[in-house]
CSV table of C-alpha atoms in Angstrom, one decimal:
chain,number,residue,atom,x,y,z
A,24,MET,CA,7.6,-22.2,-10.3
A,25,THR,CA,8.5,-21.2,-6.7
A,26,GLN,CA,11.9,-19.6,-6.2
A,27,ALA,CA,13.9,-18.9,-3.1
A,28,ARG,CA,13.7,-15.4,-1.7
A,29,PRO,CA,16.3,-13.5,0.2
A,30,PRO,CA,15.2,-12.8,3.8
A,31,ALA,CA,14.2,-9.3,4.7
A,32,THR,CA,15.7,-7.7,7.8
A,33,PRO,CA,12.8,-6.8,10.1
A,34,ASP,CA,13.1,-4.1,12.6
A,35,SER,CA,10.5,-2.3,14.7
A,36,VAL,CA,9.2,1.2,14.7
A,37,SER,CA,10.0,3.2,17.8
A,38,ASN,CA,7.6,6.0,18.2
A,39,ALA,CA,6.2,6.9,21.5
A,40,ASN,CA,3.2,8.7,19.9
A,41,SER,CA,2.3,5.8,17.6
A,42,PRO,CA,-1.3,4.4,18.0
A,43,ALA,CA,-1.8,0.8,18.9
A,44,SER,CA,-0.8,-1.4,16.0
A,45,PRO,CA,0.7,-4.8,15.3
A,46,SER,CA,4.4,-4.5,16.3
A,47,THR,CA,5.8,-7.2,14.1
A,48,VAL,CA,5.1,-8.9,10.8
A,49,PRO,CA,6.3,-12.2,9.5
A,50,GLU,CA,9.6,-12.2,7.7
A,51,ALA,CA,8.7,-10.1,4.7
A,52,ASN,CA,10.4,-12.2,2.0
A,53,GLN,CA,9.5,-15.7,3.2
A,54,PRO,CA,7.5,-17.8,0.7
A,55,ALA,CA,3.8,-17.9,1.4
A,56,ALA,CA,2.2,-21.3,2.1
A,57,GLN,CA,0.2,-22.9,-0.6
A,58,THR,CA,-3.6,-22.2,-0.3
A,59,CYS,CA,-4.6,-25.4,-2.0
A,60,SER,CA,-2.8,-28.4,-3.5
A,61,THR,CA,-4.4,-28.4,-6.9
A,62,CYS,CA,-4.2,-24.7,-7.8
A,63,LYS,CA,-2.3,-23.7,-10.9
A,64,ASP,CA,-0.4,-20.5,-10.3
A,65,ARG,CA,1.1,-17.9,-8.0
A,66,ARG,CA,1.1,-14.2,-7.6
A,67,VAL,CA,3.0,-11.6,-5.6
A,68,ILE,CA,1.8,-8.3,-4.1
A,69,VAL,CA,4.3,-5.8,-2.8
A,70,ILE,CA,3.2,-3.2,-0.3
A,71,ASP,CA,5.3,-0.1,0.3
A,72,PRO,CA,4.9,1.8,3.6
A,73,GLY,CA,5.9,5.3,2.5
A,74,HIS,CA,8.9,7.2,4.1
A,75,GLY,CA,10.7,5.9,7.2
A,76,GLY,CA,14.0,6.4,9.0
A,77,THR,CA,15.5,9.7,9.9
A,78,ALA,CA,17.2,10.9,6.7
A,79,MET,CA,16.6,11.4,3.0
A,80,VAL,CA,17.6,8.3,1.1
A,81,GLY,CA,17.6,7.9,-2.6
A,82,GLY,CA,14.8,10.4,-3.2
A,83,SER,CA,12.7,9.1,-0.3
A,84,SER,CA,12.1,11.6,2.5
A,85,PRO,CA,12.0,10.2,6.1
A,86,ASN,CA,8.6,11.8,6.8
A,87,ASN,CA,6.2,14.4,5.3
A,88,ALA,CA,2.9,14.7,7.0
A,89,THR,CA,2.3,14.7,10.8
A,90,ALA,CA,-1.0,14.1,12.4
A,91,VAL,CA,-2.7,16.6,14.7
A,92,SER,CA,-1.9,14.3,17.6
A,93,GLY,CA,1.8,14.2,16.7
A,94,VAL,CA,2.0,10.8,15.1
A,95,LYS,CA,4.2,10.8,12.0
A,96,GLU,CA,3.1,9.7,8.6
A,97,LYS,CA,6.0,7.2,8.5
A,98,ALA,CA,4.6,5.3,11.5
A,99,LEU,CA,1.1,5.3,10.1
A,100,THR,CA,2.1,4.0,6.7
A,101,LEU,CA,3.9,1.0,8.3
A,102,GLN,CA,0.9,0.3,10.6
A,103,TYR,CA,-1.5,0.4,7.6
A,104,ALA,CA,0.8,-1.8,5.5
A,105,GLN,CA,1.0,-4.4,8.3
A,106,THR,CA,-2.8,-4.4,8.6
A,107,LEU,CA,-3.2,-4.8,4.9
A,108,LYS,CA,-0.7,-7.7,4.8
A,109,GLN,CA,-2.6,-9.4,7.6
A,110,HIS,CA,-5.8,-9.1,5.7
A,111,LEU,CA,-4.2,-10.4,2.5
A,112,ASP,CA,-2.8,-13.3,4.4
A,113,GLY,CA,-6.2,-14.0,6.1
A,114,GLU,CA,-8.8,-16.5,5.2
A,115,ALA,CA,-11.2,-14.0,3.4
A,116,CYS,CA,-8.6,-13.2,0.8
A,117,LYS,CA,-7.2,-16.7,0.6
A,118,ALA,CA,-10.7,-17.8,-0.4
A,119,ILE,CA,-10.6,-15.2,-3.2
A,120,PHE,CA,-7.2,-16.5,-4.3
A,121,ARG,CA,-8.4,-20.1,-4.3
A,122,GLY,CA,-11.3,-19.2,-6.4
A,123,ARG,CA,-9.0,-17.5,-8.9
A,124,GLY,CA,-6.8,-20.6,-9.0
A,125,TYR,CA,-3.7,-19.3,-7.2
A,126,ALA,CA,-1.7,-21.8,-5.2
A,127,ASP,CA,0.7,-19.3,-3.7
A,128,VAL,CA,0.1,-15.6,-3.1
A,129,GLN,CA,3.0,-13.9,-1.4
A,130,VAL,CA,2.7,-10.5,0.2
A,131,VAL,CA,6.0,-8.6,0.7
A,132,LEU,CA,6.7,-5.3,2.5
A,133,THR,CA,9.4,-3.0,1.3
A,134,ARG,CA,10.2,-2.2,4.9
A,135,THR,CA,9.3,-3.8,8.2
A,136,GLY,CA,10.6,-1.2,10.6
A,137,ASP,CA,11.6,2.5,10.9
A,138,THR,CA,14.0,2.5,8.0
A,139,ASN,CA,14.1,4.4,4.7
A,140,PRO,CA,15.1,2.0,1.8
A,141,GLY,CA,15.1,4.8,-0.9
A,142,LEU,CA,12.9,4.8,-4.0
A,143,SER,CA,15.0,2.5,-6.2
A,144,THR,CA,15.4,-0.1,-3.5
A,145,ARG,CA,11.6,-0.1,-2.8
A,146,VAL,CA,10.9,-0.6,-6.5
A,147,ASN,CA,13.6,-3.2,-6.7
A,148,VAL,CA,11.8,-5.3,-4.1
A,149,ALA,CA,8.9,-5.5,-6.5
A,150,LYS,CA,11.2,-6.3,-9.4
A,151,THR,CA,13.2,-9.0,-7.7
A,152,ASN,CA,10.1,-10.6,-6.3
A,153,LYS,CA,8.3,-10.5,-9.7
A,154,ALA,CA,5.4,-8.5,-8.2
A,155,ASP,CA,2.1,-8.4,-10.1
A,156,ILE,CA,0.9,-5.5,-8.0
A,157,PHE,CA,2.9,-2.8,-6.2
A,158,LEU,CA,1.0,-0.5,-3.8
A,159,SER,CA,2.5,2.4,-1.9
A,160,ILE,CA,0.8,3.8,1.1
A,161,HIS,CA,0.9,7.5,2.1
A,162,PHE,CA,-1.0,10.1,4.0
A,163,ASN,CA,-1.6,13.7,3.1
A,164,GLY,CA,-1.0,16.9,5.2
A,165,GLY,CA,-2.3,20.4,4.5
A,166,VAL,CA,-4.5,23.1,5.9
A,167,ALA,CA,-6.8,22.0,8.8
A,168,ALA,CA,-9.9,21.8,6.6
A,169,ALA,CA,-8.4,19.6,3.9
A,170,ARG,CA,-10.0,16.2,3.5
A,171,GLY,CA,-10.1,13.4,1.0
A,172,THR,CA,-8.8,10.1,-0.3
A,173,GLU,CA,-6.9,9.9,-3.6
A,174,THR,CA,-5.0,7.4,-5.6
A,175,PHE,CA,-2.1,8.1,-8.1
A,176,TYR,CA,-0.9,6.3,-11.1
A,177,LYS,CA,2.1,7.0,-13.4
A,178,ALA,CA,1.1,9.3,-16.2
A,179,GLY,CA,1.5,8.3,-19.9
A,180,SER,CA,3.6,11.5,-20.4
A,181,ASN,CA,6.0,10.1,-17.7
A,182,GLY,CA,6.7,7.0,-19.8
A,183,ASN,CA,4.0,4.7,-18.5
A,184,ALA,CA,3.7,1.8,-21.0
A,185,ASN,CA,1.1,0.1,-18.8
A,186,LEU,CA,-1.2,3.1,-18.5
A,187,GLY,CA,-4.5,1.3,-19.0
A,188,GLU,CA,-3.8,-1.4,-16.5
A,189,ASP,CA,-2.5,1.0,-13.9
A,190,THR,CA,-5.4,3.3,-14.3
A,191,ALA,CA,-7.9,0.4,-13.9
A,192,LEU,CA,-6.2,-0.8,-10.7
A,193,ALA,CA,-6.1,2.8,-9.4
A,194,GLN,CA,-9.8,3.1,-9.9
A,195,THR,CA,-10.5,-0.2,-8.3
A,196,VAL,CA,-8.4,0.6,-5.2
A,197,GLN,CA,-9.8,4.2,-5.0
A,198,THR,CA,-13.4,3.0,-5.1
A,199,ALA,CA,-12.8,0.4,-2.4
A,200,LEU,CA,-10.9,2.8,-0.1
A,201,PHE,CA,-13.3,5.7,-0.5
A,202,ASN,CA,-16.4,3.6,0.0
A,203,ALA,CA,-14.8,2.1,3.2
A,204,MET,CA,-13.9,5.6,4.4
A,205,LYS,CA,-17.5,6.7,3.7
A,206,SER,CA,-18.8,3.8,5.7
A,207,ILE,CA,-17.1,5.1,8.8
A,208,ASP,CA,-17.4,8.9,8.2
A,209,GLY,CA,-20.2,10.6,6.2
A,210,GLY,CA,-17.8,13.6,5.6
A,211,ALA,CA,-15.4,11.5,3.5
A,212,LYS,CA,-14.4,13.1,0.3
A,213,ASP,CA,-13.5,11.3,-3.0
A,214,ARG,CA,-10.5,13.1,-4.5
A,215,LYS,CA,-10.5,10.6,-7.4
A,216,ILE,CA,-7.7,8.9,-9.2
A,217,LYS,CA,-4.9,11.2,-10.6
A,218,PRO,CA,-1.8,10.9,-12.8
A,219,ASP,CA,1.4,11.6,-11.0
A,220,THR,CA,1.8,14.8,-13.1
A,221,ASP,CA,-0.8,16.3,-10.7
A,222,THR,CA,1.6,16.1,-7.8
A,223,LYS,CA,4.0,18.9,-6.8
A,224,HIS,CA,6.9,16.8,-8.1
A,225,LYS,CA,5.1,16.2,-11.4
A,226,SER,CA,6.4,12.6,-11.3
A,227,LEU,CA,6.5,10.0,-8.6
A,228,GLY,CA,9.7,7.8,-8.7
A,229,ILE,CA,8.0,5.1,-6.6
A,230,LEU,CA,5.7,4.4,-9.5
A,231,ARG,CA,8.5,3.6,-12.0
A,232,ASP,CA,7.9,0.2,-13.8
A,233,PRO,CA,9.2,-2.7,-11.7
A,234,GLY,CA,9.1,-5.1,-14.7
A,235,ILE,CA,7.2,-8.3,-15.4
A,236,GLY,CA,5.3,-10.2,-12.6
A,237,TYR,CA,4.5,-13.9,-12.2
A,238,SER,CA,1.4,-13.3,-14.3
A,239,GLY,CA,3.6,-12.7,-17.3
A,240,LYS,CA,2.3,-9.1,-17.5
A,241,MET,CA,3.8,-5.8,-16.4
A,242,CYS,CA,3.5,-5.1,-12.7
A,243,ARG,CA,0.7,-2.6,-12.0
A,244,SER,CA,1.7,0.2,-9.6
A,245,VAL,CA,-0.4,2.7,-7.7
A,246,LEU,CA,0.0,5.0,-4.7
A,247,ILE,CA,-2.8,5.8,-2.2
A,248,GLU,CA,-3.1,8.9,-0.1
A,249,VAL,CA,-5.4,7.6,2.6
A,250,GLU,CA,-6.5,10.9,4.1
A,251,PHE,CA,-5.3,14.3,5.4
A,252,ILE,CA,-4.0,13.5,8.9
A,253,SER,CA,-3.6,17.3,9.5
A,254,ASN,CA,-7.4,17.4,9.9
A,255,HIS,CA,-8.7,17.0,13.5
A,256,GLN,CA,-11.6,14.8,12.5
A,257,VAL,CA,-9.4,12.5,10.5
A,258,ASP,CA,-6.9,12.3,13.3
A,259,ALA,CA,-9.7,11.2,15.7
A,260,LEU,CA,-11.0,8.6,13.2
A,261,LEU,CA,-7.7,7.1,12.0
A,262,VAL,CA,-4.9,8.0,14.4
A,263,SER,CA,-5.8,8.8,18.0
A,264,GLY,CA,-9.4,8.0,18.6
A,265,GLY,CA,-10.8,5.0,20.4
A,266,ARG,CA,-11.9,3.3,17.1
A,267,ALA,CA,-8.7,4.2,15.1
A,268,SER,CA,-7.5,0.6,15.1
A,269,ALA,CA,-10.9,-0.8,14.0
A,270,ASN,CA,-11.3,1.9,11.3
A,271,ARG,CA,-7.8,1.1,10.0
A,272,SER,CA,-8.8,-2.6,9.7
A,273,THR,CA,-12.0,-1.6,7.9
A,274,LEU,CA,-10.1,0.5,5.3
A,275,MET,CA,-7.3,-2.0,4.7
A,276,LEU,CA,-9.7,-5.0,4.5
A,277,ALA,CA,-11.5,-3.1,1.7
A,278,VAL,CA,-8.2,-2.5,-0.1
A,279,ALA,CA,-7.1,-6.1,0.5
A,280,ARG,CA,-10.3,-7.4,-1.2
A,281,ALA,CA,-9.8,-5.0,-4.1
A,282,LEU,CA,-6.3,-6.2,-4.6
A,283,ALA,CA,-7.2,-9.9,-4.3
A,284,ASN,CA,-9.9,-9.5,-6.9
A,285,SER,CA,-7.6,-7.7,-9.2
A,286,LEU,CA,-4.8,-10.3,-9.3
């Protein structure tokens, strides 16, 4: 059932203010190695690092939020996506995949450097790779006191024919991400799961239906807003502090396990 994949064009983020992070990821569209020889099936997860580049492209802005320390959201989303991919490709998640009978679980990034593919192109990565799960990573900005983790799904009123599945995945991811955030910071706030009608845009183009995945079911799509990087405490925890890299790994491992168990 394996099919050839067009290679992605990796490039690197250039940001002098970026915190320490993996600087490269494997070729995003290369087939994943089989996790066992007798397993029966395959699945695909597409991770979308929000924003990127220097210009608005196809409805996707180059950057929205900026951390107190000056690091841009676009750099953080890529770093978090890289870390999430590493965990999904790691042994802990491979053990989950083997237990669920999957021979081949491929993890694809919509961008691997400081570029802005545009909303349609990002969604098309999920479509052409027959993704079973599509997860977009973002960070919030706001007043200095704002805090919290939230996860969005496409509202039924915005034409979501997969509302039940998307809502369930959103809750699973939100619970995992918030609990992980709570484990590193007692001040964490659960902003819950929300339909995209609750955003200022009233609809998130990135959550449009990518089509049918390898499972034979519609791809499930959610968008996470990890935290408010405009908050000084969050900046110290997740961006500029001494434990920022370790905390990033904690959060993304929780999300990776949630995704692995949801395939």
